[in-house]
């Protein structure tokens, strides 16, 4: 391989964009979503629906008779929802951006205080809590903190404050996980 | 008119539009650096403020935009789907969510972007969050009565404080600017101690 070819391969990833530029881009995306779709952004609804349809394949009767999940199956598949397509787009948009910026690497991201195994266990534990809490609050950082706050909804601002409070309270307990 | 109030959101056209909006959403999250759990978690140790900077800039931009569209009569916010306030579940859910966010390093949207960037911890997080939503459904008979605690109906900040949406948006912008100024002072001080 010649020197130029090698240089292309090892070319470093691009820096992230300025947070205010990214914030304005995100805010305008949200505004377009309000005007064109009539709804804001969301993410946790689609993963819950994917989970429900996976559970349905294993135990259809139990899922259909469940008080929370049952209604999602009333009109066919829970995956036939705009929320699922919104998340497919999010995945694809993230992939394209990461590809252009040369930021795709198969890694377990962690601070230097933990092993990859511990980090994965904490990611599982955190995911469990977030999946549960997103159903309880009927939304996550996207649907509540971002969308609801921009719509000036009282409950979403309460969620936003509670979310940061929960994060700062638990942060000392997992300090090692994120040691720089 | 929008797809939601026309009942067209869950049609092939609505799905294609949602896919396009999602594409932009994922793009901006990744550009901001939110495909990295270390960057996201850093906000809880006050080492990197991008989460707050991006989130509040986005909220301020969208809120100002909505207020401007409303004043000019181009679009009314009443036509957007707005969730009712359930203070109990939103506060308790928010607290648990924050705990899971810092331990797991992701939230659902950023985990999608992280997974697309090859982060295996994002995949683990997503799989577990799916399980978490099923756990919630499994305990629905016990949780259902708690879901109605603090049911306040539709609560908006303009309604609560008897001011226009434009005033609330302006206050959000002002608070965001003060916060950003404080962040920059803090960053300057950290840089100075790092170099001295």
mmCIF file of C-alpha atoms in Angstrom:
data_model
loop_
_atom_site.group_PDB
_atom_site.id
_atom_site.type_symbol
_atom_site.label_atom_id
_atom_site.label_comp_id
_atom_site.label_asym_id
_atom_site.label_seq_id
_atom_site.Cartn_x
_atom_site.Cartn_y
_atom_site.Cartn_z
ATOM 1 C CA UNK A 1 0.000 0.000 0.000
ATOM 2 C CA UNK A 2 1.320 3.441 -0.874
ATOM 3 C CA UNK A 3 1.671 6.247 1.619
ATOM 4 C CA UNK A 4 -1.391 8.137 0.405
ATOM 5 C CA UNK A 5 -3.611 5.064 0.694
ATOM 6 C CA UNK A 6 -2.414 4.480 4.222
ATOM 7 C CA UNK A 7 -3.059 8.084 5.127
ATOM 8 C CA UNK A 8 -6.658 7.821 3.936
ATOM 9 C CA UNK A 9 -7.198 4.721 6.069
ATOM 10 C CA UNK A 10 -5.841 6.192 9.280
ATOM 11 C CA UNK A 11 -7.278 9.667 8.747
ATOM 12 C CA UNK A 12 -8.529 10.769 12.141
ATOM 13 C CA UNK A 13 -12.185 11.196 12.954
ATOM 14 C CA UNK A 14 -13.611 14.678 12.575
ATOM 15 C CA UNK A 15 -14.273 16.760 15.685
ATOM 16 C CA UNK A 16 -17.847 17.087 16.942
ATOM 17 C CA UNK A 17 -19.752 20.155 15.845
ATOM 18 C CA UNK A 18 -20.217 23.185 18.066
ATOM 19 C CA UNK A 19 -22.927 22.344 20.639
ATOM 20 C CA UNK A 20 -24.900 25.521 19.877
ATOM 21 C CA UNK A 21 -24.917 24.737 16.139
ATOM 22 C CA UNK A 22 -26.063 21.172 16.874
ATOM 23 C CA UNK A 23 -28.655 22.527 19.321
ATOM 24 C CA UNK A 24 -30.118 24.902 16.725
ATOM 25 C CA UNK A 25 -30.197 22.053 14.172
ATOM 26 C CA UNK A 26 -31.949 19.816 16.666
ATOM 27 C CA UNK A 27 -34.404 22.582 17.616
ATOM 28 C CA UNK A 28 -35.289 23.254 13.964
ATOM 29 C CA UNK A 29 -35.775 19.494 13.419
ATOM 30 C CA UNK A 30 -38.164 19.491 16.373
ATOM 31 C CA UNK A 31 -40.014 22.509 14.958
ATOM 32 C CA UNK A 32 -40.392 20.803 11.558
ATOM 33 C CA UNK A 33 -41.697 17.720 13.374
ATOM 34 C CA UNK A 34 -44.326 19.831 15.194
ATOM 35 C CA UNK A 35 -45.490 21.565 12.025
ATOM 36 C CA UNK A 36 -45.351 18.670 9.544
ATOM 37 C CA UNK A 37 -46.120 15.646 11.716
ATOM 38 C CA UNK A 38 -48.109 17.348 14.493
ATOM 39 C CA UNK A 39 -46.073 15.461 17.092
ATOM 40 C CA UNK A 40 -42.597 15.911 18.536
ATOM 41 C CA UNK A 41 -39.644 13.545 18.631
ATOM 42 C CA UNK A 42 -39.503 10.234 20.516
ATOM 43 C CA UNK A 43 -37.372 7.142 20.966
ATOM 44 C CA UNK A 44 -38.465 4.955 23.890
ATOM 45 C CA UNK A 45 -41.894 4.180 22.417
ATOM 46 C CA UNK A 46 -40.393 2.311 19.490
ATOM 47 C CA UNK A 47 -38.084 0.109 21.584
ATOM 48 C CA UNK A 48 -41.011 -0.739 23.893
ATOM 49 C CA UNK A 49 -43.066 -1.687 20.842
ATOM 50 C CA UNK A 50 -40.236 -3.840 19.508
ATOM 51 C CA UNK A 51 -40.024 -5.557 22.904
ATOM 52 C CA UNK A 52 -43.787 -6.112 22.917
ATOM 53 C CA UNK A 53 -43.776 -7.704 19.488
ATOM 54 C CA UNK A 54 -40.841 -9.968 20.459
ATOM 55 C CA UNK A 55 -42.697 -11.019 23.613
ATOM 56 C CA UNK A 56 -45.815 -11.550 21.514
ATOM 57 C CA UNK A 57 -43.979 -14.072 19.341
ATOM 58 C CA UNK A 58 -43.193 -16.104 22.480
ATOM 59 C CA UNK A 59 -46.432 -15.710 24.441
ATOM 60 C CA UNK A 60 -49.169 -14.143 22.287
ATOM 61 C CA UNK A 61 -52.044 -14.646 24.722
ATOM 62 C CA UNK A 62 -50.240 -13.229 27.753
ATOM 63 C CA UNK A 63 -49.198 -10.101 25.826
ATOM 64 C CA UNK A 64 -52.614 -9.491 24.237
ATOM 65 C CA UNK A 65 -54.368 -9.817 27.596
ATOM 66 C CA UNK A 66 -51.855 -7.504 29.328
ATOM 67 C CA UNK A 67 -53.490 -4.291 30.501
ATOM 68 C CA UNK A 68 -50.638 -2.092 29.257
ATOM 69 C CA UNK A 69 -49.543 -3.844 26.037
ATOM 70 C CA UNK A 70 -52.866 -5.285 24.878
ATOM 71 C CA UNK A 71 -54.128 -2.154 23.112
ATOM 72 C CA UNK A 72 -51.022 -2.051 20.893
ATOM 73 C CA UNK A 73 -52.198 -5.284 19.274
ATOM 74 C CA UNK A 74 -55.819 -4.200 18.777
ATOM 75 C CA UNK A 75 -55.125 -2.884 15.276
ATOM 76 C CA UNK A 76 -52.517 -5.411 14.153
ATOM 77 C CA UNK A 77 -48.785 -5.080 14.892
ATOM 78 C CA UNK A 78 -47.415 -2.571 17.420
ATOM 79 C CA UNK A 79 -44.639 -1.955 14.893
ATOM 80 C CA UNK A 80 -47.061 -0.330 12.443
ATOM 81 C CA UNK A 81 -46.500 3.030 14.174
ATOM 82 C CA UNK A 82 -44.841 6.290 13.151
ATOM 83 C CA UNK A 83 -42.704 5.950 16.307
ATOM 84 C CA UNK A 84 -40.954 2.917 14.818
ATOM 85 C CA UNK A 85 -40.187 4.771 11.583
ATOM 86 C CA UNK A 86 -38.951 7.798 13.514
ATOM 87 C CA UNK A 87 -36.451 5.540 15.311
ATOM 88 C CA UNK A 88 -35.424 3.756 12.102
ATOM 89 C CA UNK A 89 -34.636 7.218 10.754
ATOM 90 C CA UNK A 90 -32.703 8.113 13.922
ATOM 91 C CA UNK A 91 -30.594 4.972 13.579
ATOM 92 C CA UNK A 92 -29.942 5.677 9.902
ATOM 93 C CA UNK A 93 -29.230 9.390 10.440
ATOM 94 C CA UNK A 94 -26.768 8.534 13.204
ATOM 95 C CA UNK A 95 -25.127 5.934 10.994
ATOM 96 C CA UNK A 96 -24.707 8.338 8.065
ATOM 97 C CA UNK A 97 -23.313 11.103 10.267
ATOM 98 C CA UNK A 98 -20.890 8.732 12.029
ATOM 99 C CA UNK A 99 -19.822 7.319 8.661
ATOM 100 C CA UNK A 100 -19.077 10.760 7.164
ATOM 101 C CA UNK A 101 -17.149 11.760 10.305
ATOM 102 C CA UNK A 102 -15.277 8.395 10.397
ATOM 103 C CA UNK A 103 -16.544 7.696 13.901
ATOM 104 C CA UNK A 104 -17.657 4.053 13.575
ATOM 105 C CA UNK A 105 -15.642 1.689 15.796
ATOM 106 C CA UNK A 106 -16.755 -1.526 17.498
ATOM 107 C CA UNK A 107 -15.929 -0.729 21.134
ATOM 108 C CA UNK A 108 -17.203 -0.931 24.686
ATOM 109 C CA UNK A 109 -16.987 2.693 25.727
ATOM 110 C CA UNK A 110 -15.996 3.195 29.377
ATOM 111 C CA UNK A 111 -13.946 5.215 31.834
ATOM 112 C CA UNK A 112 -10.597 3.832 32.966
ATOM 113 C CA UNK A 113 -11.912 2.693 36.369
ATOM 114 C CA UNK A 114 -13.883 -0.306 35.078
ATOM 115 C CA UNK A 115 -13.359 -3.386 32.910
ATOM 116 C CA UNK A 116 -15.431 -3.828 29.711
ATOM 117 C CA UNK A 117 -17.371 -6.559 31.549
ATOM 118 C CA UNK A 118 -18.363 -4.243 34.403
ATOM 119 C CA UNK A 119 -19.234 -1.501 31.950
ATOM 120 C CA UNK A 120 -21.530 -3.852 30.007
ATOM 121 C CA UNK A 121 -23.220 -4.990 33.236
ATOM 122 C CA UNK A 122 -23.817 -1.348 34.219
ATOM 123 C CA UNK A 123 -25.152 -0.615 30.717
ATOM 124 C CA UNK A 124 -27.605 -3.499 31.192
ATOM 125 C CA UNK A 125 -28.663 -2.289 34.644
ATOM 126 C CA UNK A 126 -29.050 1.306 33.461
ATOM 127 C CA UNK A 127 -31.000 0.171 30.399
ATOM 128 C CA UNK A 128 -33.387 -1.811 32.572
ATOM 129 C CA UNK A 129 -34.112 1.274 34.711
ATOM 130 C CA UNK A 130 -34.468 3.566 31.697
ATOM 131 C CA UNK A 131 -36.827 1.163 29.880
ATOM 132 C CA UNK A 132 -39.003 0.897 32.988
ATOM 133 C CA UNK A 133 -38.941 4.638 33.746
ATOM 134 C CA UNK A 134 -39.732 5.621 30.143
ATOM 135 C CA UNK A 135 -42.988 3.663 30.306
ATOM 136 C CA UNK A 136 -43.850 5.134 33.707
ATOM 137 C CA UNK A 137 -43.267 8.714 32.512
ATOM 138 C CA UNK A 138 -44.658 7.945 29.030
ATOM 139 C CA UNK A 139 -41.522 9.266 27.376
ATOM 140 C CA UNK A 140 -37.777 9.746 27.616
ATOM 141 C CA UNK A 141 -35.207 12.481 26.978
ATOM 142 C CA UNK A 142 -36.714 12.895 23.479
ATOM 143 C CA UNK A 143 -40.444 12.716 24.129
ATOM 144 C CA UNK A 144 -40.502 14.406 27.535
ATOM 145 C CA UNK A 145 -37.343 16.430 28.160
ATOM 146 C CA UNK A 146 -36.918 17.775 24.600
ATOM 147 C CA UNK A 147 -40.399 17.716 23.023
ATOM 148 C CA UNK A 148 -42.480 18.424 26.127
ATOM 149 C CA UNK A 149 -40.204 21.219 27.331
ATOM 150 C CA UNK A 150 -40.347 22.942 23.937
ATOM 151 C CA UNK A 151 -44.156 22.650 24.070
ATOM 152 C CA UNK A 152 -43.937 24.361 27.505
ATOM 153 C CA UNK A 153 -45.701 21.458 29.240
ATOM 154 C CA UNK A 154 -45.608 21.540 33.058
ATOM 155 C CA UNK A 155 -45.174 17.780 33.506
ATOM 156 C CA UNK A 156 -42.295 17.609 31.020
ATOM 157 C CA UNK A 157 -40.389 20.340 32.871
ATOM 158 C CA UNK A 158 -40.953 18.351 36.077
ATOM 159 C CA UNK A 159 -39.548 15.267 34.302
ATOM 160 C CA UNK A 160 -36.524 17.249 33.067
ATOM 161 C CA UNK A 161 -35.668 18.509 36.566
ATOM 162 C CA UNK A 162 -36.244 15.049 38.123
ATOM 163 C CA UNK A 163 -34.064 13.419 35.452
ATOM 164 C CA UNK A 164 -31.073 15.668 36.175
ATOM 165 C CA UNK A 165 -31.657 15.257 39.931
ATOM 166 C CA UNK A 166 -31.662 11.435 39.602
ATOM 167 C CA UNK A 167 -28.521 11.545 37.470
ATOM 168 C CA UNK A 168 -26.555 13.822 39.813
ATOM 169 C CA UNK A 169 -27.659 11.787 42.868
ATOM 170 C CA UNK A 170 -26.468 8.465 41.428
ATOM 171 C CA UNK A 171 -23.346 9.829 39.674
ATOM 172 C CA UNK A 172 -21.043 9.494 42.759
ATOM 173 C CA UNK A 173 -21.949 5.790 43.004
ATOM 174 C CA UNK A 174 -20.715 5.056 39.473
ATOM 175 C CA UNK A 175 -17.833 7.557 39.422
ATOM 176 C CA UNK A 176 -15.302 4.847 38.553
ATOM 177 C CA UNK A 177 -17.293 3.875 35.473
ATOM 178 C CA UNK A 178 -16.583 7.261 33.914
ATOM 179 C CA UNK A 179 -13.079 8.161 35.228
ATOM 180 C CA UNK A 180 -11.343 10.102 32.440
ATOM 181 C CA UNK B 1 -52.986 21.038 8.835
ATOM 182 C CA UNK B 2 -50.534 18.391 9.907
ATOM 183 C CA UNK B 3 -50.454 14.611 9.717
ATOM 184 C CA UNK B 4 -51.511 14.136 13.338
ATOM 185 C CA UNK B 5 -54.703 16.230 13.220
ATOM 186 C CA UNK B 6 -55.603 14.758 9.833
ATOM 187 C CA UNK B 7 -55.227 11.246 11.263
ATOM 188 C CA UNK B 8 -52.584 10.433 8.643
ATOM 189 C CA UNK B 9 -49.598 9.806 10.917
ATOM 190 C CA UNK B 10 -49.920 6.022 10.747
ATOM 191 C CA UNK B 11 -50.171 5.738 6.991
ATOM 192 C CA UNK B 12 -47.325 4.927 4.564
ATOM 193 C CA UNK B 13 -47.013 8.679 3.841
ATOM 194 C CA UNK B 14 -46.865 9.495 7.559
ATOM 195 C CA UNK B 15 -44.269 6.789 8.072
ATOM 196 C CA UNK B 16 -42.055 8.166 5.267
ATOM 197 C CA UNK B 17 -42.267 11.658 6.741
ATOM 198 C CA UNK B 18 -41.428 10.283 10.192
ATOM 199 C CA UNK B 19 -38.442 8.457 8.734
ATOM 200 C CA UNK B 20 -37.162 11.743 7.258
ATOM 201 C CA UNK B 21 -37.614 13.636 10.538
ATOM 202 C CA UNK B 22 -35.853 10.768 12.348
ATOM 203 C CA UNK B 23 -32.983 10.960 9.861
ATOM 204 C CA UNK B 24 -32.373 14.607 10.780
ATOM 205 C CA UNK B 25 -32.785 13.825 14.501
ATOM 206 C CA UNK B 26 -30.147 11.063 14.397
ATOM 207 C CA UNK B 27 -27.818 13.231 12.325
ATOM 208 C CA UNK B 28 -27.848 16.129 14.797
ATOM 209 C CA UNK B 29 -27.486 13.841 17.830
ATOM 210 C CA UNK B 30 -24.409 12.236 16.272
ATOM 211 C CA UNK B 31 -22.905 15.597 15.174
ATOM 212 C CA UNK B 32 -23.301 16.846 18.760
ATOM 213 C CA UNK B 33 -21.204 13.910 19.981
ATOM 214 C CA UNK B 34 -24.118 12.041 21.541
ATOM 215 C CA UNK B 35 -23.044 8.748 19.956
ATOM 216 C CA UNK B 36 -20.569 8.591 22.860
ATOM 217 C CA UNK B 37 -21.651 7.423 26.325
ATOM 218 C CA UNK B 38 -18.548 8.966 27.926
ATOM 219 C CA UNK B 39 -19.453 12.378 26.562
ATOM 220 C CA UNK B 40 -23.085 11.998 27.684
ATOM 221 C CA UNK B 41 -22.189 10.822 31.203
ATOM 222 C CA UNK B 42 -19.648 13.673 31.608
ATOM 223 C CA UNK B 43 -22.464 16.144 32.275
ATOM 224 C CA UNK B 44 -23.098 14.439 35.621
ATOM 225 C CA UNK B 45 -19.474 15.140 36.675
ATOM 226 C CA UNK B 46 -19.515 18.687 35.218
ATOM 227 C CA UNK B 47 -16.638 17.815 32.877
ATOM 228 C CA UNK B 48 -18.434 18.341 29.564
ATOM 229 C CA UNK B 49 -21.515 20.502 29.204
ATOM 230 C CA UNK B 50 -22.619 19.565 25.671
ATOM 231 C CA UNK B 51 -25.741 17.761 26.949
ATOM 232 C CA UNK B 52 -27.044 20.920 28.626
ATOM 233 C CA UNK B 53 -25.826 23.243 25.838
ATOM 234 C CA UNK B 54 -27.417 21.210 23.042
ATOM 235 C CA UNK B 55 -30.615 20.405 24.908
ATOM 236 C CA UNK B 56 -31.361 23.951 26.057
ATOM 237 C CA UNK B 57 -30.408 25.487 22.704
ATOM 238 C CA UNK B 58 -32.792 23.035 21.005
ATOM 239 C CA UNK B 59 -35.640 23.689 23.471
ATOM 240 C CA UNK B 60 -35.156 27.469 23.202
ATOM 241 C CA UNK B 61 -35.022 27.344 19.373
ATOM 242 C CA UNK B 62 -38.175 25.221 19.052
ATOM 243 C CA UNK B 63 -40.094 27.182 21.713
ATOM 244 C CA UNK B 64 -39.166 30.530 20.088
ATOM 245 C CA UNK B 65 -40.081 29.142 16.668
ATOM 246 C CA UNK B 66 -43.478 27.949 17.879
ATOM 247 C CA UNK B 67 -44.175 31.301 19.555
ATOM 248 C CA UNK B 68 -43.218 33.166 16.357
ATOM 249 C CA UNK B 69 -45.429 30.933 14.203
ATOM 250 C CA UNK B 70 -48.276 31.463 16.655
ATOM 251 C CA UNK B 71 -47.967 35.274 16.726
ATOM 252 C CA UNK B 72 -47.916 35.474 12.922
ATOM 253 C CA UNK B 73 -50.910 33.140 12.739
ATOM 254 C CA UNK B 74 -49.064 30.615 10.572
ATOM 255 C CA UNK B 75 -49.421 27.692 12.981
ATOM 256 C CA UNK B 76 -51.104 27.172 16.328
ATOM 257 C CA UNK B 77 -49.486 25.025 19.001
ATOM 258 C CA UNK B 78 -52.949 23.598 19.838
ATOM 259 C CA UNK B 79 -52.617 21.469 16.691
ATOM 260 C CA UNK B 80 -49.658 19.563 18.127
ATOM 261 C CA UNK B 81 -50.224 16.502 20.281
ATOM 262 C CA UNK B 82 -49.563 17.619 23.870
ATOM 263 C CA UNK B 83 -49.268 15.187 26.736
ATOM 264 C CA UNK B 84 -51.234 15.774 29.919
ATOM 265 C CA UNK B 85 -49.372 16.285 33.174
ATOM 266 C CA UNK B 86 -49.206 13.291 35.535
ATOM 267 C CA UNK B 87 -46.898 14.723 38.185
ATOM 268 C CA UNK B 88 -46.397 11.484 40.179
ATOM 269 C CA UNK B 89 -45.225 9.222 37.358
ATOM 270 C CA UNK B 90 -43.339 12.051 35.641
ATOM 271 C CA UNK B 91 -41.328 12.922 38.764
ATOM 272 C CA UNK B 92 -40.714 9.343 39.952
ATOM 273 C CA UNK B 93 -40.109 8.193 36.361
ATOM 274 C CA UNK B 94 -37.713 11.108 35.833
ATOM 275 C CA UNK B 95 -35.699 10.235 38.955
ATOM 276 C CA UNK B 96 -35.380 6.549 37.970
ATOM 277 C CA UNK B 97 -34.620 7.603 34.400
ATOM 278 C CA UNK B 98 -31.769 9.864 35.509
ATOM 279 C CA UNK B 99 -30.279 7.088 37.652
ATOM 280 C CA UNK B 100 -30.422 4.709 34.675
ATOM 281 C CA UNK B 101 -28.996 7.397 32.363
ATOM 282 C CA UNK B 102 -25.789 7.902 34.381
ATOM 283 C CA UNK B 103 -25.315 4.178 35.187
ATOM 284 C CA UNK B 104 -26.101 3.022 31.644
ATOM 285 C CA UNK B 105 -24.445 5.955 29.881
ATOM 286 C CA UNK B 106 -27.263 6.341 27.360
ATOM 287 C CA UNK B 107 -30.879 7.321 26.872
ATOM 288 C CA UNK B 108 -33.035 5.588 24.227
ATOM 289 C CA UNK B 109 -32.443 8.040 21.348
ATOM 290 C CA UNK B 110 -28.711 8.446 21.882
ATOM 291 C CA UNK B 111 -28.340 4.654 22.308
ATOM 292 C CA UNK B 112 -29.701 4.223 18.762
ATOM 293 C CA UNK B 113 -27.002 6.597 17.511
ATOM 294 C CA UNK B 114 -24.384 4.874 19.697
ATOM 295 C CA UNK B 115 -25.366 1.468 18.329
ATOM 296 C CA UNK B 116 -25.045 2.866 14.790
ATOM 297 C CA UNK B 117 -21.524 4.058 15.753
ATOM 298 C CA UNK B 118 -20.519 0.527 16.799
ATOM 299 C CA UNK B 119 -20.785 0.982 20.586
ATOM 300 C CA UNK B 120 -21.464 -2.437 22.114
ATOM 301 C CA UNK B 121 -22.514 -0.855 25.418
ATOM 302 C CA UNK B 122 -25.309 0.901 23.491
ATOM 303 C CA UNK B 123 -26.564 -2.458 22.207
ATOM 304 C CA UNK B 124 -26.555 -3.894 25.744
ATOM 305 C CA UNK B 125 -28.377 -0.787 26.992
ATOM 306 C CA UNK B 126 -31.050 -1.022 24.269
ATOM 307 C CA UNK B 127 -31.667 -4.732 24.878
ATOM 308 C CA UNK B 128 -32.027 -4.149 28.623
ATOM 309 C CA UNK B 129 -34.305 -1.124 28.090
ATOM 310 C CA UNK B 130 -36.611 -3.343 26.031
ATOM 311 C CA UNK B 131 -36.697 -5.791 28.916
ATOM 312 C CA UNK B 132 -37.343 -2.880 31.306
ATOM 313 C CA UNK B 133 -40.451 -1.859 29.368
ATOM 314 C CA UNK B 134 -41.746 -5.448 29.596
ATOM 315 C CA UNK B 135 -41.097 -5.478 33.356
ATOM 316 C CA UNK B 136 -43.220 -2.338 33.581
ATOM 317 C CA UNK B 137 -46.025 -4.038 31.609
ATOM 318 C CA UNK B 138 -45.778 -7.178 33.778
ATOM 319 C CA UNK B 139 -46.398 -5.098 36.912
ATOM 320 C CA UNK B 140 -49.161 -3.037 35.280
ATOM 321 C CA UNK B 141 -51.910 -4.260 37.674
ATOM 322 C CA UNK B 142 -49.862 -2.968 40.631
ATOM 323 C CA UNK B 143 -48.607 0.180 38.843
ATOM 324 C CA UNK B 144 -51.844 1.344 37.233
ATOM 325 C CA UNK B 145 -53.251 3.067 40.359
ATOM 326 C CA UNK B 146 -49.933 4.936 40.838
ATOM 327 C CA UNK B 147 -50.088 6.221 37.251
ATOM 328 C CA UNK B 148 -52.932 8.550 38.196
ATOM 329 C CA UNK B 149 -51.169 10.211 41.129
ATOM 330 C CA UNK B 150 -50.918 13.942 40.439
ATOM 331 C CA UNK B 151 -53.196 13.923 37.395
ATOM 332 C CA UNK B 152 -53.440 17.628 36.492
ATOM 333 C CA UNK B 153 -54.761 17.426 32.935
ATOM 334 C CA UNK B 154 -53.116 19.646 30.320
ATOM 335 C CA UNK B 155 -50.742 22.026 32.138
ATOM 336 C CA UNK B 156 -48.782 24.573 30.145
ATOM 337 C CA UNK B 157 -46.348 27.107 31.567
ATOM 338 C CA UNK B 158 -48.152 30.035 29.863
ATOM 339 C CA UNK B 159 -51.428 28.839 31.430
ATOM 340 C CA UNK B 160 -49.822 28.325 34.814
ATOM 341 C CA UNK B 161 -48.237 31.795 34.971
ATOM 342 C CA UNK B 162 -50.905 33.663 32.952
ATOM 343 C CA UNK B 163 -48.435 34.981 30.378
ATOM 344 C CA UNK B 164 -48.098 34.427 26.622
ATOM 345 C CA UNK B 165 -46.004 31.632 25.084
ATOM 346 C CA UNK B 166 -43.683 34.306 23.717
ATOM 347 C CA UNK B 167 -42.885 35.554 27.223
ATOM 348 C CA UNK B 168 -42.167 31.999 28.455
ATOM 349 C CA UNK B 169 -39.963 31.351 25.409
ATOM 350 C CA UNK B 170 -38.079 34.607 26.086
ATOM 351 C CA UNK B 171 -37.536 33.572 29.729
ATOM 352 C CA UNK B 172 -36.206 30.170 28.573
ATOM 353 C CA UNK B 173 -33.784 31.931 26.207
ATOM 354 C CA UNK B 174 -32.634 34.274 28.982
ATOM 355 C CA UNK B 175 -32.126 31.428 31.479
ATOM 356 C CA UNK B 176 -30.261 29.410 28.822
ATOM 357 C CA UNK B 177 -27.940 32.350 28.050
ATOM 358 C CA UNK B 178 -27.114 32.876 31.736
ATOM 359 C CA UNK B 179 -26.429 29.131 32.074
ATOM 360 C CA UNK B 180 -24.175 29.146 28.988
ATOM 361 C CA UNK B 181 -22.230 32.137 30.346
ATOM 362 C CA UNK B 182 -21.680 30.295 33.654
ATOM 363 C CA UNK B 183 -20.561 27.177 31.767
ATOM 364 C CA UNK B 184 -17.970 29.208 29.826
ATOM 365 C CA UNK B 185 -16.611 30.785 33.012
ATOM 366 C CA UNK B 186 -16.328 27.336 34.577
ATOM 367 C CA UNK B 187 -14.605 25.948 31.471
ATOM 368 C CA UNK B 188 -12.125 28.828 31.417
ATOM 369 C CA UNK B 189 -11.253 28.222 35.074
ATOM 370 C CA UNK B 190 -10.719 24.472 34.483
ATOM 371 C CA UNK B 191 -8.473 25.245 31.519
ATOM 372 C CA UNK B 192 -6.429 27.691 33.592
ATOM 373 C CA UNK B 193 -5.915 25.203 36.443
ATOM 374 C CA UNK B 194 -4.993 22.510 33.919
ATOM 375 C CA UNK B 195 -2.266 24.669 32.340
ATOM 376 C CA UNK B 196 -0.846 26.280 35.501
#
